[in-house]
XYZ file of C-alpha atoms in Angstrom:
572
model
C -15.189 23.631 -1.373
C -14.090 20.652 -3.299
C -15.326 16.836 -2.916
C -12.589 14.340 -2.359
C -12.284 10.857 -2.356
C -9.266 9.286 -0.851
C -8.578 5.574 -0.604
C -5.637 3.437 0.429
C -4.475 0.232 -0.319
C -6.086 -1.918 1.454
C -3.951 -4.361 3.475
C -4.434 -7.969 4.194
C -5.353 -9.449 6.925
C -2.666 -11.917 7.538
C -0.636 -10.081 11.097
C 0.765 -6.504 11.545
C 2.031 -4.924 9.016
C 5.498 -3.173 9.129
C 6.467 0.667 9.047
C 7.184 -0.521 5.271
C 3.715 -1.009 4.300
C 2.203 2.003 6.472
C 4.199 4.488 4.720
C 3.011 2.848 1.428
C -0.260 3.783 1.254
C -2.692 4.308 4.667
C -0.133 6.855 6.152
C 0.424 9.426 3.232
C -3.328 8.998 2.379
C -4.098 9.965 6.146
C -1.479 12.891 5.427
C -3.890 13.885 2.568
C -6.375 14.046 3.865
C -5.972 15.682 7.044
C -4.477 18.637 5.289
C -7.796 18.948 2.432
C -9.644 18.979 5.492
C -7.880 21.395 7.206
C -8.109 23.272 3.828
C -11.745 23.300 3.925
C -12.654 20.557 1.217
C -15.234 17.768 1.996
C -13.464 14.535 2.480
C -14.582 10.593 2.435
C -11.386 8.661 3.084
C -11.620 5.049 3.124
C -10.046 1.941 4.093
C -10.581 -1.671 4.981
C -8.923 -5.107 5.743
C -8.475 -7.036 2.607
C -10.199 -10.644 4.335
C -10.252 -13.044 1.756
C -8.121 -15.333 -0.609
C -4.687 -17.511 0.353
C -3.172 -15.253 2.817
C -6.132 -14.976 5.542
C -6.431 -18.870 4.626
C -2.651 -19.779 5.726
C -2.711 -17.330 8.399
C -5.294 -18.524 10.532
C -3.974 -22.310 10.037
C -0.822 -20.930 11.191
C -2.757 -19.628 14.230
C -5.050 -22.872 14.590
C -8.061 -20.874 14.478
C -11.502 -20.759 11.533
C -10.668 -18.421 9.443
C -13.339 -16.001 10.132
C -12.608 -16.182 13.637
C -9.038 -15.480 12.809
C -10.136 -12.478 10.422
C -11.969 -10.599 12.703
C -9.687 -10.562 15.661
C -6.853 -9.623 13.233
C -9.440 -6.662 11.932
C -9.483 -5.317 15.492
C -5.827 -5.248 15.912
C -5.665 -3.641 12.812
C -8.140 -1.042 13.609
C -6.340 -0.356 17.049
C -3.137 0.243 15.540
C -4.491 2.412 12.657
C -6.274 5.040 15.462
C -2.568 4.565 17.484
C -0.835 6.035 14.593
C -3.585 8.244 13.961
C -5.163 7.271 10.947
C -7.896 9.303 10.602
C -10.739 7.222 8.324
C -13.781 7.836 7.761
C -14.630 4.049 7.418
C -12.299 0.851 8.201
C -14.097 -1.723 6.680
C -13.796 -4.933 5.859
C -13.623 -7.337 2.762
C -15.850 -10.404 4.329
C -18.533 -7.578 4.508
C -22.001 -8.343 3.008
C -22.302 -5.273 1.552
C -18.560 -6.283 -0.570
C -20.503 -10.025 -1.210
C -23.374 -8.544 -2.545
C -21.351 -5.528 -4.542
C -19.036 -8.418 -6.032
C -22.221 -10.800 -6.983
C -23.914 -8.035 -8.712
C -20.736 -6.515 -10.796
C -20.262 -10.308 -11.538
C -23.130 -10.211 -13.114
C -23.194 -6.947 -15.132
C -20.009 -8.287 -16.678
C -21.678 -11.620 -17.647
C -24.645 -9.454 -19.116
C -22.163 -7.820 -21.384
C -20.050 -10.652 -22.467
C -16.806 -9.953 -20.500
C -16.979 -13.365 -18.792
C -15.643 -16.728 -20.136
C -15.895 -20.043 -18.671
C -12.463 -21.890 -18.982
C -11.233 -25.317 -18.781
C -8.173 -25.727 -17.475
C -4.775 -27.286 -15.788
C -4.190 -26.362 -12.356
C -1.482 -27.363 -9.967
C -3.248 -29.527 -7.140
C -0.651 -31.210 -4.274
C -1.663 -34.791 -3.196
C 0.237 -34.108 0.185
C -2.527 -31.033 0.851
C -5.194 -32.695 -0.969
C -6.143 -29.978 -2.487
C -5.855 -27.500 -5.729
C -3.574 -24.893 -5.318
C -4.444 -21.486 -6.569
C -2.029 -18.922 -7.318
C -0.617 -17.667 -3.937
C -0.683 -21.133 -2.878
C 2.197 -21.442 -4.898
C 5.907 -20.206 -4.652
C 8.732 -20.549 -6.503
C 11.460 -18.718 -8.164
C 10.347 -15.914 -10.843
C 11.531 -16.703 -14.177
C 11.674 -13.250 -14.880
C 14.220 -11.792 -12.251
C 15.319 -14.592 -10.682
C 13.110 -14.055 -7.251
C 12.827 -17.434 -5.495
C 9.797 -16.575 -3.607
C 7.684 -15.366 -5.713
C 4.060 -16.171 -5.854
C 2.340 -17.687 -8.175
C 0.372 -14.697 -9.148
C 2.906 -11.982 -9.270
C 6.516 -11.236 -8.432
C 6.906 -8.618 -5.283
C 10.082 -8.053 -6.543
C 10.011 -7.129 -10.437
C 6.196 -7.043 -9.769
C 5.800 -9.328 -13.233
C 2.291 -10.794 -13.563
C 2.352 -14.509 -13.070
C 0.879 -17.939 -13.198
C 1.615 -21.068 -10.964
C 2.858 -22.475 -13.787
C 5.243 -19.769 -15.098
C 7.385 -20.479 -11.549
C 10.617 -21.966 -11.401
C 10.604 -24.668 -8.801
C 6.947 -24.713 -7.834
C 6.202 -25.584 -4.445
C 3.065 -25.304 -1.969
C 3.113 -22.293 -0.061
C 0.713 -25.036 3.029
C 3.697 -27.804 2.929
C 6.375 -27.025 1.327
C 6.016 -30.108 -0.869
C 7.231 -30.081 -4.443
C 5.109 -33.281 -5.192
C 2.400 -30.893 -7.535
C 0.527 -32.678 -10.613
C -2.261 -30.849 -13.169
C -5.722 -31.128 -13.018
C -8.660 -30.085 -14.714
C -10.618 -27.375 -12.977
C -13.146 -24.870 -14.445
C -12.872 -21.170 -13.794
C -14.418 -17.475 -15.100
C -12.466 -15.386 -16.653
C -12.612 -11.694 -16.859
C -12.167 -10.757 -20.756
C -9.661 -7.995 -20.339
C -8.065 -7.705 -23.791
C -11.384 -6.750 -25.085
C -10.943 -4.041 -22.904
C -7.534 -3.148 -24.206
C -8.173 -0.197 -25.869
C -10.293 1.530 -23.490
C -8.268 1.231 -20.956
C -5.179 2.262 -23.148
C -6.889 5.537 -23.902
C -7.630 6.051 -20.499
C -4.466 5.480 -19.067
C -2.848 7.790 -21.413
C -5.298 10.680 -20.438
C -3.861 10.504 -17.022
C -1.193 13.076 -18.109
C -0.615 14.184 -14.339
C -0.334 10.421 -12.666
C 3.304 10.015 -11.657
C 6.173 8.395 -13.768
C 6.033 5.182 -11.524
C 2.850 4.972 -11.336
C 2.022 5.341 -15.604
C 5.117 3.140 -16.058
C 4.000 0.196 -14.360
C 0.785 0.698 -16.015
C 1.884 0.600 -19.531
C 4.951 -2.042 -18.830
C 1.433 -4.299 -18.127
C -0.407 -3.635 -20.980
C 2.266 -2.878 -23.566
C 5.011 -5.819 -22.940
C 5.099 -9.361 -24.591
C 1.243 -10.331 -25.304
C -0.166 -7.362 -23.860
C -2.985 -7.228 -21.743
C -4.387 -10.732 -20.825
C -7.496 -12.040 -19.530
C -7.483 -12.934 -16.112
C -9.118 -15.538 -14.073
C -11.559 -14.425 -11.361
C -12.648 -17.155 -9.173
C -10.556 -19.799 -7.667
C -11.058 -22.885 -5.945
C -10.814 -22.197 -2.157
C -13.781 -22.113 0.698
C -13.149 -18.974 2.205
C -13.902 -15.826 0.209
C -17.183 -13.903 -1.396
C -18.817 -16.893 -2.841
C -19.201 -17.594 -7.207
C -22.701 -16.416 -7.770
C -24.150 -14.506 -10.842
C -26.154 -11.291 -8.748
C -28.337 -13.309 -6.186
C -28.563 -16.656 -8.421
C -26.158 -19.539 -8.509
C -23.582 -19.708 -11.207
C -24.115 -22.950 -12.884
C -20.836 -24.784 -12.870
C -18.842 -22.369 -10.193
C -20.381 -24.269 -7.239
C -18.090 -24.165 -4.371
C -15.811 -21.255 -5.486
C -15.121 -18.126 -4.552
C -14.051 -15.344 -6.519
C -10.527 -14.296 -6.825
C -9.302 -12.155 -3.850
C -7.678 -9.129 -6.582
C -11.343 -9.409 -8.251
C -13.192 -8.895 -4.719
C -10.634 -6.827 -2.397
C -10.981 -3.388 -4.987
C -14.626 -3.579 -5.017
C -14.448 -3.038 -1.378
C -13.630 0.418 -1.769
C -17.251 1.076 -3.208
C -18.603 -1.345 -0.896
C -17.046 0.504 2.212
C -18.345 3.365 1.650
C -22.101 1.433 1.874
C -20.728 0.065 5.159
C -20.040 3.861 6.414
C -23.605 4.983 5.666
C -25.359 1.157 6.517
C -23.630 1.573 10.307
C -25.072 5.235 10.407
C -28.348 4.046 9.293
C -27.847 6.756 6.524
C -29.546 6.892 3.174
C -28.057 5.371 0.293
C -27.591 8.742 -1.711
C -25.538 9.787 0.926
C -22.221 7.253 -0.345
C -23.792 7.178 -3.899
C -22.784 10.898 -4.355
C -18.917 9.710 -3.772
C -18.714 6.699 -6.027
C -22.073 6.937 -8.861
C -21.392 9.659 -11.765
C -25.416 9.930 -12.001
C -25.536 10.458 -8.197
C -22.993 13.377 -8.340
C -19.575 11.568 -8.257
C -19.178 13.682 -11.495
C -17.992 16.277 -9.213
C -15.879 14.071 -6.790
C -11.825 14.252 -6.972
C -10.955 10.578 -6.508
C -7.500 9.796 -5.254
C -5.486 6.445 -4.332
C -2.397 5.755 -2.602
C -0.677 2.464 -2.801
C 2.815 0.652 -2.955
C 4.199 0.437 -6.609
C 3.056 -3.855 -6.527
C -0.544 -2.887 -6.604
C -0.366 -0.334 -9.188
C -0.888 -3.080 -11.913
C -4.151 -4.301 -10.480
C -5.536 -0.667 -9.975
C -4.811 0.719 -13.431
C -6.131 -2.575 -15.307
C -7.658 -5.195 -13.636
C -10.277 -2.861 -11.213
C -10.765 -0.255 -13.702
C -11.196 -3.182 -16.375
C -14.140 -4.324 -14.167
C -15.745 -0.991 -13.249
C -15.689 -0.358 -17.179
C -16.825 -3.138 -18.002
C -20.139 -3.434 -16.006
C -21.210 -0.854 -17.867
C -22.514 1.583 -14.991
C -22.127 4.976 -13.809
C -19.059 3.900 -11.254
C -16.739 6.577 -10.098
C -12.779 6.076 -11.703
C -10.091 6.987 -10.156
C -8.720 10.310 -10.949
C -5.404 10.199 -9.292
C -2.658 7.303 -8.482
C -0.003 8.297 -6.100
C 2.181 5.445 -5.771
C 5.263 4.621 -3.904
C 8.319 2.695 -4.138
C 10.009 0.481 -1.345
C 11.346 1.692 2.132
C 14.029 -0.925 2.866
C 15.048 -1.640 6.400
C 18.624 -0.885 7.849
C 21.148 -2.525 4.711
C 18.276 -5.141 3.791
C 14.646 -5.508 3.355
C 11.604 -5.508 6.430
C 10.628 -9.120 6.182
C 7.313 -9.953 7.796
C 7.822 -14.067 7.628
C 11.695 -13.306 9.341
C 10.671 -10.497 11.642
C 13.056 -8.214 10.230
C 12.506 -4.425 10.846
C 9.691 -2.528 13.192
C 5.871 -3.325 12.984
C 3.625 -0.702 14.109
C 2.993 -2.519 17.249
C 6.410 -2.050 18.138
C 7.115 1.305 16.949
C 3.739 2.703 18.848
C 5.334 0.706 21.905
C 9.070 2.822 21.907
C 7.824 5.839 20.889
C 4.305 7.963 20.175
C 3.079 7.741 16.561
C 4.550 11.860 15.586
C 7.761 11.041 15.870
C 7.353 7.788 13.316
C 4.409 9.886 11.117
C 7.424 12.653 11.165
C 10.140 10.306 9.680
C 8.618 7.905 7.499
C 6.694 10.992 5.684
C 9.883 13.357 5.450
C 11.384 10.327 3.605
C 8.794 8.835 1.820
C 9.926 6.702 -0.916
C 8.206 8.183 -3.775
C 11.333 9.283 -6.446
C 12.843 5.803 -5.574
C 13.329 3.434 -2.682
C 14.685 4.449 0.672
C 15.838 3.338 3.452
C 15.275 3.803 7.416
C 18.295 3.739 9.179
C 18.405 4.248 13.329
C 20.802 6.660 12.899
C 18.659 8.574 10.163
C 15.848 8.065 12.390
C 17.987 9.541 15.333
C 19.492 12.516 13.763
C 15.657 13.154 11.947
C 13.611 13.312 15.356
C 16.428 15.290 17.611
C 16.763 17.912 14.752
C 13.465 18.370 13.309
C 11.403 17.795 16.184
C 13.124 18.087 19.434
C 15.906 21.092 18.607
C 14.116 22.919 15.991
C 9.725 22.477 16.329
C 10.065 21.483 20.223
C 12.940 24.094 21.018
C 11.102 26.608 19.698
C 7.193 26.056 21.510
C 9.699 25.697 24.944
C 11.537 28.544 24.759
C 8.812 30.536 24.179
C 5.964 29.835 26.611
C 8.511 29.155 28.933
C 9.857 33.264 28.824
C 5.798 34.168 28.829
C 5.319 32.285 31.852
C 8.814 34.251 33.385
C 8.711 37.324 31.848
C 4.775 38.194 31.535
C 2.918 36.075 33.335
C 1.926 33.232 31.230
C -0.258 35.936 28.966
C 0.174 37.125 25.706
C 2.127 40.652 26.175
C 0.737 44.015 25.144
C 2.947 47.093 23.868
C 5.414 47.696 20.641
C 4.919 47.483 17.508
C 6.479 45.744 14.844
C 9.397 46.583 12.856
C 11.530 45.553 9.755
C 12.613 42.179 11.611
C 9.047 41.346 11.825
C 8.067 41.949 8.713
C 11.050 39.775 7.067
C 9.968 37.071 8.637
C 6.094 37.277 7.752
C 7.280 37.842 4.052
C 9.240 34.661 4.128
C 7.004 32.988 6.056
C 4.698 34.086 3.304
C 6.566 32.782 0.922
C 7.485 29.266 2.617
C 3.787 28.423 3.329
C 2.683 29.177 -0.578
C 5.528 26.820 -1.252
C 4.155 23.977 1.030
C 0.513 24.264 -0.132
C 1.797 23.844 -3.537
C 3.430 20.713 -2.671
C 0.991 19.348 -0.439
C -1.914 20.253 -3.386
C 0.615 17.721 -5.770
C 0.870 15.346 -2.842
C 5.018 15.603 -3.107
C 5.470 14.535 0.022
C 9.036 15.083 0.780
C 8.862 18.198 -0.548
C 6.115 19.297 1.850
C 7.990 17.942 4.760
C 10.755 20.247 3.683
C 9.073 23.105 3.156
C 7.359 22.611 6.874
C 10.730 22.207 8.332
C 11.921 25.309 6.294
C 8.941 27.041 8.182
C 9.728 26.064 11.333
C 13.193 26.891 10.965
C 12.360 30.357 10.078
C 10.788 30.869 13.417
C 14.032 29.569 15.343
C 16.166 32.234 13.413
C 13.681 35.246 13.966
C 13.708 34.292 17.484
C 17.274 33.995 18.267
C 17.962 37.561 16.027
C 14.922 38.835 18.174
C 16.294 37.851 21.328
C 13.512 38.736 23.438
C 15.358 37.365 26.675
C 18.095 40.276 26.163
C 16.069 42.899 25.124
C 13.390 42.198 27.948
C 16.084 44.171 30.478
C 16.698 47.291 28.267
C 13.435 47.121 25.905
C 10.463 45.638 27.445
C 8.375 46.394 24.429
C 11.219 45.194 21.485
C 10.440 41.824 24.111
C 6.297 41.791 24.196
C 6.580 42.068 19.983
C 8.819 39.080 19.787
C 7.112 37.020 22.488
C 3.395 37.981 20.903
C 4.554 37.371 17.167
C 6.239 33.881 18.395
C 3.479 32.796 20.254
C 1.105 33.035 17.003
C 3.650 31.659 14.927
C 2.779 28.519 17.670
C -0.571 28.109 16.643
C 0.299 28.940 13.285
C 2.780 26.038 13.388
C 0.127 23.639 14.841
C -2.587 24.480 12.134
C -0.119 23.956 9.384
C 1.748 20.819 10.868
C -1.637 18.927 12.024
C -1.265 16.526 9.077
C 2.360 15.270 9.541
C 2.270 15.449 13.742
C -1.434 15.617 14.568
C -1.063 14.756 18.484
C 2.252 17.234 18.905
C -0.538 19.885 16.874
C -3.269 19.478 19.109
C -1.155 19.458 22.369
C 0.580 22.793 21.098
C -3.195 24.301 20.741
C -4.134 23.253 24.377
C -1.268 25.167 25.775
C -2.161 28.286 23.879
C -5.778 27.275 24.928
C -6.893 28.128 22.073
C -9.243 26.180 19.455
C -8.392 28.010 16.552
C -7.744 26.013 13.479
C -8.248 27.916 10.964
C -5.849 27.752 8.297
C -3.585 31.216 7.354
C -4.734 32.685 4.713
C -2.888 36.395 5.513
C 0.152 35.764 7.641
C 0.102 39.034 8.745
C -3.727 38.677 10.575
C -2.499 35.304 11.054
C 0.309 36.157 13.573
C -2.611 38.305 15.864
C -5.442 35.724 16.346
C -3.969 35.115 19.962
C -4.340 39.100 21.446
C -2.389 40.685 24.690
C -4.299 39.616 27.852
C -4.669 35.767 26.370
C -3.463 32.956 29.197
C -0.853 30.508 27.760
C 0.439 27.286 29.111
C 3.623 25.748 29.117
C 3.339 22.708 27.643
C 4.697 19.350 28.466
C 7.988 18.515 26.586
C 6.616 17.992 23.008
C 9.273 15.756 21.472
C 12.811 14.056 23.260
C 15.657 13.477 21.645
C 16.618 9.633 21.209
C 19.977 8.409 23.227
C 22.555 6.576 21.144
C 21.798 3.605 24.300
C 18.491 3.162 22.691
C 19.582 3.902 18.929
C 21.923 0.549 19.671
C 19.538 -1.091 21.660
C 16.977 -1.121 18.858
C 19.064 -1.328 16.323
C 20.024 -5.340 17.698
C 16.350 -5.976 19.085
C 14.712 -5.288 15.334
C 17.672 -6.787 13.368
C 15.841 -10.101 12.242
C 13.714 -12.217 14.594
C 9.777 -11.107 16.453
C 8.638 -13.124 19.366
């Protein structure tokens, strides 16, 4: 049994997020781990709201409310929706958390100790209309780089460029709007990162298995123009994990906070104190995931994220964890994703544009989204979710192929034998076909599950379940029932395994559509095939079955169009 560490992105506070952003990180991590699980490998999977910085700031003026106020109510809607789509953490945490404050302060420190922290002087943009500095995401403008004209003033979201305020086209305040912006002098740390350069180089390049996009973005950040720079780790705002030097003031930092992309990746260690801390656990108990002298040595560390937050988890968190100079866990795998587009244009959470999970939990349950946006998860390149995609996707896959199949089924037990599994027969060469390929089609999807190709492993699941539809329509159990009762019991007793087969194996894509297809076989069997042939006669003759309620519908081409117009571009 293998340790493994899975965390996603972790997403800001600032509203719901859109289907964009779940299948970006949270949902193919949840797909990951659900399946190691089911595979019998101890799992810690992680997560938290990222609290702090500009966008919680704006947000909660925007909603008239103190910011903390603001960030914990949004943390609870958060939370909600995660468990709706069935997100299946171990700890949601948060960013404002002490344990993160404290974790922050102290690594702070350790990089002051070893001479990774400068003090710098410097000109920053500060608006006489907001009366105020404006650090980096305060600021938008257009990207000199690719011509984006609202990018922020830390990094482009389209050519994901690093940035400064300064570097923008047409600065403006992201508060007012107001392109009335001046310099000041303001004082700031800085995080040393070229003197890091090399380490992080070498490391980077002995991540031979991280994907192209992923390495790519990496190197385009260190390599290009100047190279790695140092980076500025405290700004001047009020809300945030406060500038202090382990549990002492930092002379000269009073009233700042550090930087939100210094604080927000330190959560991940800190959650996993927050998981123990609520369990009143020991602190060995989340200092064997994340401390190589507490037995992290051991630990198969894993991230998922959206292709804009690759830069800061290949250089500037690792450049930290490095730096301090302790035992810290590093990541040991970066799956990262491109863009999933929305309909001929882009999900826009300032115009409303596309579905938010609020929505999309409130037209349909959370399989028949988990099914789609994982079957075509942007990971070669971007995609694009299109109602009629979406349409054809759930009536083939899940309502005419998966949800066909479970129907016909226990529907000709419940007529034909009684609603139990049937005795008498044996099996014969049509049988045994179908366990070879289904054999053969379940090595397949391990494999690509193990690599985390997602799209791959939806495939070969769908291959799977198609392979049950054809034995059972060559079978024909409803025919052969009047002239060979016992040609009948083998198909019926063979498909009725392949059932539970199909809801051990599809748990991590459709987890609710899983369990409810284990209830009507009454049956708590989980464990994952190993030998398809012992596999297909866990459920024996003389075993009640249910039929269950229809797992998946088919979507009309009324509500494809109504949906279509009531998502195209505004959200009440």
């Amino acid at each position: 049994m293998d340790r493994i560490l899975i965390t996603s992105a972790i997403p800001y506070i600032n509203g719901i997020k859109h289907l964009g952003n779940l299948v970006g990180s949270q949902l193919p991590a949840d797909l990951y781990a659900r399946y190691m699980r089911a595979r019998g490998h101890e799992v810690l999977f992680l997560c938290a709201t990222d609290e702090h910085g500009t966008p919680a700031e704006l947000a909660a003026d925007r909603a008239g409310k103190p910011v903390a106020e603001y960030c914990a109510e949004m943390w609870a809607i958060q939370k909600e929706l995660a468990d709706g789509f069935g997100l299946s953490f171990d700890k949601y945490g948060r960013s404002s958390s002490a344990q993160n404050h404290r974790l922050t302060q102290h690594l702070a420190g350790r990089l002051a100790e070893a001479g990774l922290i400068e003090e710098v002087t410097e000109n920053q943009l500060y608006s006489g209309t907001d009366g105020r500095f404006l650090p980096d995401r305060y600021v938008e403008g257009t990207c000199p780089e690719c011509g984006y004209e609202r990018a922020r003033g830390d990094q482009c979201e389209n050519c994901t460029k690093q940035l400064d305020p300064i570097d923008l086209i047409e600065p403006r305040s992201a508060i007012s709007g107001s392109t009335d912006l001046e310099m000041r002098e303001t004082k700031h740390l800085y995080l040393k990162q070229r003197n890091l350069r090399q380490q992080l180089s070498d490391w980077i390049d002995s991540k031979t298995d991280w994907p192209i996009l992923t390495t790519s973005i990496a190197r385009k950040w260190l390599d290009d123009g100047d190279g790695l720079q140092d980076r500025g780790i405290t700004r001047d705002l009020d809300w945030g994990v406060p500038v202090m030097r382990g549990d002492k003031p930092w002379p000269g930092m009073e009233g700042k906070v550090f930087y939100v992309w210094f604080d927000a990746p330190i959560e991940y260690i800190a959650c996993a104190k927050e998981w123990t801390d609520g369990r009143g656990a020991e602190d060995a108990e989340w200092e064997r995931w994340w401390r190589t002298d507490k037995g992290a040595d051991d630990v198969r560390y894993v991230q998922f994220m959206g292709k804009d937050n690759v830069p800061f988890h290949t250089l500037s968190f690792p450049a930290t964890i490095i730096g301090s100079g302790e035992p810290w866990k590093l990541v040991d795998y970066i799956k990262s994703f491109n863009y999933l587009n929305y309909d001929g244009g882009q999900f826009s959470t300032s115009l409303g544009r596309g579905v938010f999970m609020d929505q999309a939990l409130d037209i349909l349950p959370a399989d028949y989204w988990r099914w789609w946006l994982l079957s075509h998860a942007p990971e070669s390149s971007d995609s694009e979710f299109t109602w009629d995609n979406f349409q054809a996707s759930v009536n083939k896959d899940l309502a005419d192929v998966l949800g066909n199949f479970v129907s016909r089924v226990t529907k000709f037990c419940r007529s034909r034998f009684g609603g139990t599994v049937p005795s008498g027969g044996t099996p014969g060469p049509g049988e045994e076909a179908l366990i070879a390929r289904l054999e053969a089609g379940l090595k397949a999807y391990e494999t690509h599950m193990e690599a985390i190709e997602i799209r791959k492993s939806a495939a070969e699941l769908r291959a799977l379940w198609t392979a049950g539809n054809e034995y059972l329509q060559a079978a024909a159990p409803w025919t052969a029932y009047g002239k060979d009762p016992d040609r009948a019991a083998v198909a019926v007793r063979l498909a009725l395994n392949l059932i539970r087969i199909y809801a051990v194996i599809s748990a991590p894509f459709i987890p609710d559509a899983s369990a409810r297809m284990l209830d009507a076989l009454n049956s708590s069997d989980t464990a994952w095939p190993s030998e398809m042939g012992d596999a297909l006669a866990v459920l024996q003759p003389g075993h009640a079955i249910e039929v269950p309620d229809m797992l998946f519908r088919k979507i009309t081409d009324d509500e494809r169009e109504t949906w279509r117009a009531q998502f195209a571009g505004t959200r009440d």
